[in-house]
C-alpha positions as YAML, in Angstrom:
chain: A
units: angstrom
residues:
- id: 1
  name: UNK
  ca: [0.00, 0.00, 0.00]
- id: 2
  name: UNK
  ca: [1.14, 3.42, -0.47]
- id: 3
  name: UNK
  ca: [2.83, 4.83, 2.32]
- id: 4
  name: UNK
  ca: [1.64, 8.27, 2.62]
- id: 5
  name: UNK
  ca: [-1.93, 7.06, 2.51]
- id: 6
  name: UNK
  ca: [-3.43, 6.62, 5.98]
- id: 7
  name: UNK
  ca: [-4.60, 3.21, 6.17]
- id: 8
  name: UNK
  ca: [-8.38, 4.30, 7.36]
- id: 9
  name: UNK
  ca: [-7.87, 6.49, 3.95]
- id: 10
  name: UNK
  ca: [-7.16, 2.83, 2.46]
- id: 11
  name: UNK
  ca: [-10.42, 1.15, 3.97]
- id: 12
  name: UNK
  ca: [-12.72, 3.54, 2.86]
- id: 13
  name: UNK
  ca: [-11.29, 3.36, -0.50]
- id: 14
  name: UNK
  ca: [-11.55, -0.72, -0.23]
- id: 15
  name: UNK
  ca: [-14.83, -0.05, 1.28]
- id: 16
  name: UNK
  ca: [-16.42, 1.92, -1.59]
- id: 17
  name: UNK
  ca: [-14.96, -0.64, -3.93]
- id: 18
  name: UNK
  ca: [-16.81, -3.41, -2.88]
- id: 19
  name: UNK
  ca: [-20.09, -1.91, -2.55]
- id: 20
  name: UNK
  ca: [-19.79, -0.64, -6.47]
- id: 21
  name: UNK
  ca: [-19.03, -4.64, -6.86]
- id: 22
  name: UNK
  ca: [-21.88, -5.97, -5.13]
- id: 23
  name: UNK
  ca: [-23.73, -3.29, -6.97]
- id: 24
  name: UNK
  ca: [-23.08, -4.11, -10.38]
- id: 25
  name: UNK
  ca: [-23.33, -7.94, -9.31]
- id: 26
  name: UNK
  ca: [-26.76, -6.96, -7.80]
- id: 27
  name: UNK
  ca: [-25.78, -8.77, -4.56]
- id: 28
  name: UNK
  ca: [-29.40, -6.88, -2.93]
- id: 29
  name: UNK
  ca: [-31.22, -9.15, -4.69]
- id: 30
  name: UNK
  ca: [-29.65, -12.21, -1.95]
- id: 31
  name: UNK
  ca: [-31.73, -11.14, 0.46]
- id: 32
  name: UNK
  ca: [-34.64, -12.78, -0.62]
- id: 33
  name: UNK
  ca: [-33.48, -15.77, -0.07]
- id: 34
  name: UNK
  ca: [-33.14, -15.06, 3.62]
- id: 35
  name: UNK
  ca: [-35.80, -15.73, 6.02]
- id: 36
  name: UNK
  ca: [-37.75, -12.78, 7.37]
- id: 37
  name: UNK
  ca: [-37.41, -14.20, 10.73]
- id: 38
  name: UNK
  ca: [-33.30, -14.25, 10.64]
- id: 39
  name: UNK
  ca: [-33.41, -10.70, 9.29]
- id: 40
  name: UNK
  ca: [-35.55, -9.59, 12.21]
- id: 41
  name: UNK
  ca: [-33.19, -11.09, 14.40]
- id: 42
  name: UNK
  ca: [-30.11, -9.32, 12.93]
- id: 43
  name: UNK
  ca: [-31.98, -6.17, 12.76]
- id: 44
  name: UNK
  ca: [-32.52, -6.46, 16.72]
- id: 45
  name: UNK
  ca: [-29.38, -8.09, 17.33]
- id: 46
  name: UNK
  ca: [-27.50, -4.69, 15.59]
- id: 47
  name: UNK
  ca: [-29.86, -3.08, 18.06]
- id: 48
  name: UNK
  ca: [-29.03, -3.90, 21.08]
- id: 49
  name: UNK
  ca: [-24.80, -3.64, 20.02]
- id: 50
  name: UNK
  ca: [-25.56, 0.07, 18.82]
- id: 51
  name: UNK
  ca: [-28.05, 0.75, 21.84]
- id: 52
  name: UNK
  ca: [-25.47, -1.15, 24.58]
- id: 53
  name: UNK
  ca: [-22.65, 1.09, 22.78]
- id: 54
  name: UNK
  ca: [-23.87, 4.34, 21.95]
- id: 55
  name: UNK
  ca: [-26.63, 4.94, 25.77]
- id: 56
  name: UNK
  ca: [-23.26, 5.74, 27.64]
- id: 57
  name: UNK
  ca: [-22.13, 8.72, 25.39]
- id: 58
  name: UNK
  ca: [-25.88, 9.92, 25.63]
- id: 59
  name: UNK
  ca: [-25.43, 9.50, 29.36]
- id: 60
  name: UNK
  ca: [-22.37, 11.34, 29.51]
- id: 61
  name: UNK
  ca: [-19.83, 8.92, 30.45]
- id: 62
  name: UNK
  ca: [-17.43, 6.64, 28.26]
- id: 63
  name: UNK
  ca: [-18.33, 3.77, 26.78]
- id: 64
  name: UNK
  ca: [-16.67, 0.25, 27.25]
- id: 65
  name: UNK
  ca: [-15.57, -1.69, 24.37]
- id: 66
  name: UNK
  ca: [-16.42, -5.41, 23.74]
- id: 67
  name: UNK
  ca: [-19.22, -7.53, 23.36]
- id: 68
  name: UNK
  ca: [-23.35, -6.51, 24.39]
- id: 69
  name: UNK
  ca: [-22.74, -8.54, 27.49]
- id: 70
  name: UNK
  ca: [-19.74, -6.38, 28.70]
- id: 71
  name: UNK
  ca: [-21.00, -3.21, 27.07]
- id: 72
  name: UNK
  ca: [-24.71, -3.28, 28.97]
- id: 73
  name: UNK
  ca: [-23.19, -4.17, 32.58]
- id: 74
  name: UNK
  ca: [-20.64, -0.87, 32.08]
- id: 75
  name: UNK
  ca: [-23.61, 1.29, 31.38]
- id: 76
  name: UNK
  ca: [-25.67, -0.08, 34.41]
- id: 77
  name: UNK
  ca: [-22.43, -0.41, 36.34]
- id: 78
  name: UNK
  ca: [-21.85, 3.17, 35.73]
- id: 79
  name: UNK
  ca: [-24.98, 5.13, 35.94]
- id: 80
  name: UNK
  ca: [-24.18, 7.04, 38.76]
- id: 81
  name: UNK
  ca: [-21.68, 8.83, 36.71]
- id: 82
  name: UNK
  ca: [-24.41, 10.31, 34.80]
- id: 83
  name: UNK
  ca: [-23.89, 14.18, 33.11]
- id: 84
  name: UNK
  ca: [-27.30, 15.23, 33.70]
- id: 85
  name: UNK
  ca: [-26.00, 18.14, 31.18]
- id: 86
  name: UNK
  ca: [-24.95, 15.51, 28.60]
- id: 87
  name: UNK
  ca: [-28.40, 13.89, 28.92]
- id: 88
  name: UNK
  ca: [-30.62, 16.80, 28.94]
- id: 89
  name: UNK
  ca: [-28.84, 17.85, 25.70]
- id: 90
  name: UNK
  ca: [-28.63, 14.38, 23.69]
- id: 91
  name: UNK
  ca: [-32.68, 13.83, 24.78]
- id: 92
  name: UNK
  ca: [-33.37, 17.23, 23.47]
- id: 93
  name: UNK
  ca: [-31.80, 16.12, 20.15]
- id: 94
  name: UNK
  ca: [-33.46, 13.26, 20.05]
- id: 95
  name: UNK
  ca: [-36.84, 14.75, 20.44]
- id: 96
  name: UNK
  ca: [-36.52, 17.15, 18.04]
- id: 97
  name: UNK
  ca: [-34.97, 14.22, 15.75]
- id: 98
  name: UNK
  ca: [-38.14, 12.24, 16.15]
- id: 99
  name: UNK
  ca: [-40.26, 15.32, 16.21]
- id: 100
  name: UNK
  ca: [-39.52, 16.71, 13.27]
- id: 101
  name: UNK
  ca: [-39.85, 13.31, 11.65]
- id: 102
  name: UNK
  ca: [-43.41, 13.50, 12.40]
- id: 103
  name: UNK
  ca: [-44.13, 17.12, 12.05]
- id: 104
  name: UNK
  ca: [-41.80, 17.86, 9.53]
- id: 105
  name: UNK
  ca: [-41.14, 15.35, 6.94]
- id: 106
  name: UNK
  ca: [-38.78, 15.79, 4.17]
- id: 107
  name: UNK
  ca: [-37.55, 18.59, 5.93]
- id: 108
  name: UNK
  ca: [-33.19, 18.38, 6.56]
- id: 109
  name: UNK
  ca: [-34.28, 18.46, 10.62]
- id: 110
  name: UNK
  ca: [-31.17, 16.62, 11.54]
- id: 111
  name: UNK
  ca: [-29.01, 19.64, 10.31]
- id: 112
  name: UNK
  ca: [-31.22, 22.06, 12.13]
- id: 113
  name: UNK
  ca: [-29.91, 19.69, 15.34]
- id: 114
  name: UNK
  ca: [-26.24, 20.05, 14.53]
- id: 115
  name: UNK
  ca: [-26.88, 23.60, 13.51]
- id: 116
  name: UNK
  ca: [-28.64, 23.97, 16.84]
- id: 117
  name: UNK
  ca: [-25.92, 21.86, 19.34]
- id: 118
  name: UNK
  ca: [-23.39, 24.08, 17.47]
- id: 119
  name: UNK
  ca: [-25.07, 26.93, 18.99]
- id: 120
  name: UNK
  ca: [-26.14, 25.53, 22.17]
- id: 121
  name: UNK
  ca: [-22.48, 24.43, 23.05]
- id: 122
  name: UNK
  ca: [-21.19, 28.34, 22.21]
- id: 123
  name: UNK
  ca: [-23.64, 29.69, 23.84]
- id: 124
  name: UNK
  ca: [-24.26, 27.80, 26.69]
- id: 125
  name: UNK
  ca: [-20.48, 26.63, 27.14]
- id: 126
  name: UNK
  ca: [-21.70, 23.23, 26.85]
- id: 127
  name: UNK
  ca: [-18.00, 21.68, 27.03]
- id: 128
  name: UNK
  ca: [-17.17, 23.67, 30.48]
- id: 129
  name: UNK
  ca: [-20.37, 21.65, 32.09]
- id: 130
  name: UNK
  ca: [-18.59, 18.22, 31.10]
- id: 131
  name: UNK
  ca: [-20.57, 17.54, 27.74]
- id: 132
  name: UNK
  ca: [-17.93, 15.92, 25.21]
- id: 133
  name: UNK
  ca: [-17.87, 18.92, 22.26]
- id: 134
  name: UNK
  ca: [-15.49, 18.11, 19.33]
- id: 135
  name: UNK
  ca: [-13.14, 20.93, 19.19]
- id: 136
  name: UNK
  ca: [-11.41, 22.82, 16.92]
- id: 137
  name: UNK
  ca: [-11.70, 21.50, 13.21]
- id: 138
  name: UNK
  ca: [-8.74, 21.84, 10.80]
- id: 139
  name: UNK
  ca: [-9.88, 23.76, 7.31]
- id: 140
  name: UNK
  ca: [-10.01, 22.25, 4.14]
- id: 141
  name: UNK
  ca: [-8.55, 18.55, 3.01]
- id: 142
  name: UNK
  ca: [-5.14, 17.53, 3.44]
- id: 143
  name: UNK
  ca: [-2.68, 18.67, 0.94]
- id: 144
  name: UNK
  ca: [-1.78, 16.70, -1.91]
- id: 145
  name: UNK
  ca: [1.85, 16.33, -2.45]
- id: 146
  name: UNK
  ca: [4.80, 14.16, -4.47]
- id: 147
  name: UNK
  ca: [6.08, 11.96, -1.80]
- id: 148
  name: UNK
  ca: [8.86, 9.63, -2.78]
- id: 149
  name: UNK
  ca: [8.33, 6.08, -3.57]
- id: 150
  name: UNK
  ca: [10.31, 3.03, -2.91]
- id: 151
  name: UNK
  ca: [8.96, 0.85, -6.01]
- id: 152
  name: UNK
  ca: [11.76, -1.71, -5.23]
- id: 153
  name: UNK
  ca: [9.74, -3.24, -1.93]
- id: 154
  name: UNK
  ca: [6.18, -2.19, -3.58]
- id: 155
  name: UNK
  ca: [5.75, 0.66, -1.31]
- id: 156
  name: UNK
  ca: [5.06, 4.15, -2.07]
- id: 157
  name: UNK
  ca: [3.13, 6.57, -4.52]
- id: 158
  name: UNK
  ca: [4.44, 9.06, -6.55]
- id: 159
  name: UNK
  ca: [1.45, 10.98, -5.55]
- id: 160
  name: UNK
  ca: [-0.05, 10.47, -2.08]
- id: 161
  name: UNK
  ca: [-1.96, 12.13, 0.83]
- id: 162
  name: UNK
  ca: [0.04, 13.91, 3.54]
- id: 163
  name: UNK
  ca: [-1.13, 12.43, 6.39]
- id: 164
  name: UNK
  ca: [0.60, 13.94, 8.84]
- id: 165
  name: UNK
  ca: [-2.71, 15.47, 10.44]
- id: 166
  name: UNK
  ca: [-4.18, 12.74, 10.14]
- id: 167
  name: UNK
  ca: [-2.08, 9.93, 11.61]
- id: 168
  name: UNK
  ca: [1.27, 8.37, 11.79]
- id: 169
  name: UNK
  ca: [1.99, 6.16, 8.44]
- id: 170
  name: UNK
  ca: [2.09, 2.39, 8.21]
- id: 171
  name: UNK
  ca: [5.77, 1.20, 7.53]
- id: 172
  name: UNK
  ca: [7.29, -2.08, 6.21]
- id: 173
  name: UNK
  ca: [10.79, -3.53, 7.28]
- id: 174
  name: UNK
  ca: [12.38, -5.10, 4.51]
- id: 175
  name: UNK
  ca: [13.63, -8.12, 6.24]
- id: 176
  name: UNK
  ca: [10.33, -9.05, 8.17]
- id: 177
  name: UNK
  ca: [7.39, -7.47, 5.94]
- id: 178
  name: UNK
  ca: [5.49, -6.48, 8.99]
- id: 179
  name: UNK
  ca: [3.35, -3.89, 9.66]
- id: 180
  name: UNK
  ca: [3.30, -1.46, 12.49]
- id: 181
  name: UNK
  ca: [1.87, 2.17, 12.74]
- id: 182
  name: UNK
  ca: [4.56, 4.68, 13.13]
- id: 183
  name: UNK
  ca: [7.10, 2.29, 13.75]
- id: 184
  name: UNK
  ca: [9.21, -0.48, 12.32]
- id: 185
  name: UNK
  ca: [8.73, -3.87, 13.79]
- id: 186
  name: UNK
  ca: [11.38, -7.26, 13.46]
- id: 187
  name: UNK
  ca: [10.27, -10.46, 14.46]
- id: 188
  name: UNK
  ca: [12.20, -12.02, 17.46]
- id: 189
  name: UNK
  ca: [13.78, -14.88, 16.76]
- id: 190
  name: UNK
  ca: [12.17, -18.73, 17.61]
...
């Protein structure tokens, strides 16, 4: 892979690829061959993973990584840690969300939510009373630049990404092949 292309770059990229392959294949069509009793249980099963993943961020704490299991005894575990500021803004989103759905269709309501937190947090100074805000954005995309390219070892693009906002590159030592972010790896001997 290229080496000044960050490798989330890389997945999306891979990504995108093989949904314009199962497009042109018509892979959609598979689905009806699949019970409507297994999809229902997929569609709660991704349920419950988004609901036992995402309730602690709406609750104002941090979320635990893992399985449903794990994930649904850190929320209860931790509901005493609850930002009552957090909450109270993430249930007012969500009420407008599903409000606005109802009242308002067609209507671009979820940006009128961001649009509205964006105000909310400047005005109110959301991130001083311990709701997570996102920060400062950097402007614009990432430069495009000529970075060298080692086409001996297959790494390397004569034009590439700079990724140095983003994150640290993915290098290869040439005696081991392995990869490590940001740092070069060898094996240890067996």
């Amino acid at each position: 892979l290229a080496r000044g292309i960050p490798p989330n770059g890389v997945m999306a990229l891979m990504v995108g690829a093989m949904y314009f392959l199962a497009w042109l294949l018509k892979a959609g069509s598979l689905v009806a061959f699949v019970s409507e009793t297994v999809l229902i249980g997929f569609k709660i099963g991704v349920a419950f993973t988004l609901a036992s993943t995402q309730l602690p961020k709406l609750f104002g704490f941090s979320a635990a990584h893992g399985n449903f299991w794990h994930c649904a005894e850190h929320f209860f575990a931790n509901l005493h840690e609850t930002n009552r500021t957090a909450l109270a803004t993430g249930l007012s989103a969500l009420a407008v969300l599903i409000l606005g759905k109802l009242f308002l269709p067609n209507k671009p309501v979820a940006l009128f939510v961001v649009v509205g937190g964006i105000i909310a947090s400047s005005v109110l100074g959301l991130g001083a009373r311990g709701v997570k805000v996102l920060g400062e954005v950097p402007h614009g995309l990432p430069p495009i630049n000529r970075s060298p390219a080692d086409f001996s070892t297959g790494i390397g693009s004569p034009v590439s990404i700079d990724s140095s906002t983003l994150e640290r590159p993915s290098r290869t030592t040439p005696s081991t092949g392995t990869f490590s972010p940001g740092r070069t790896r060898r094996r240890s001997p067996t």
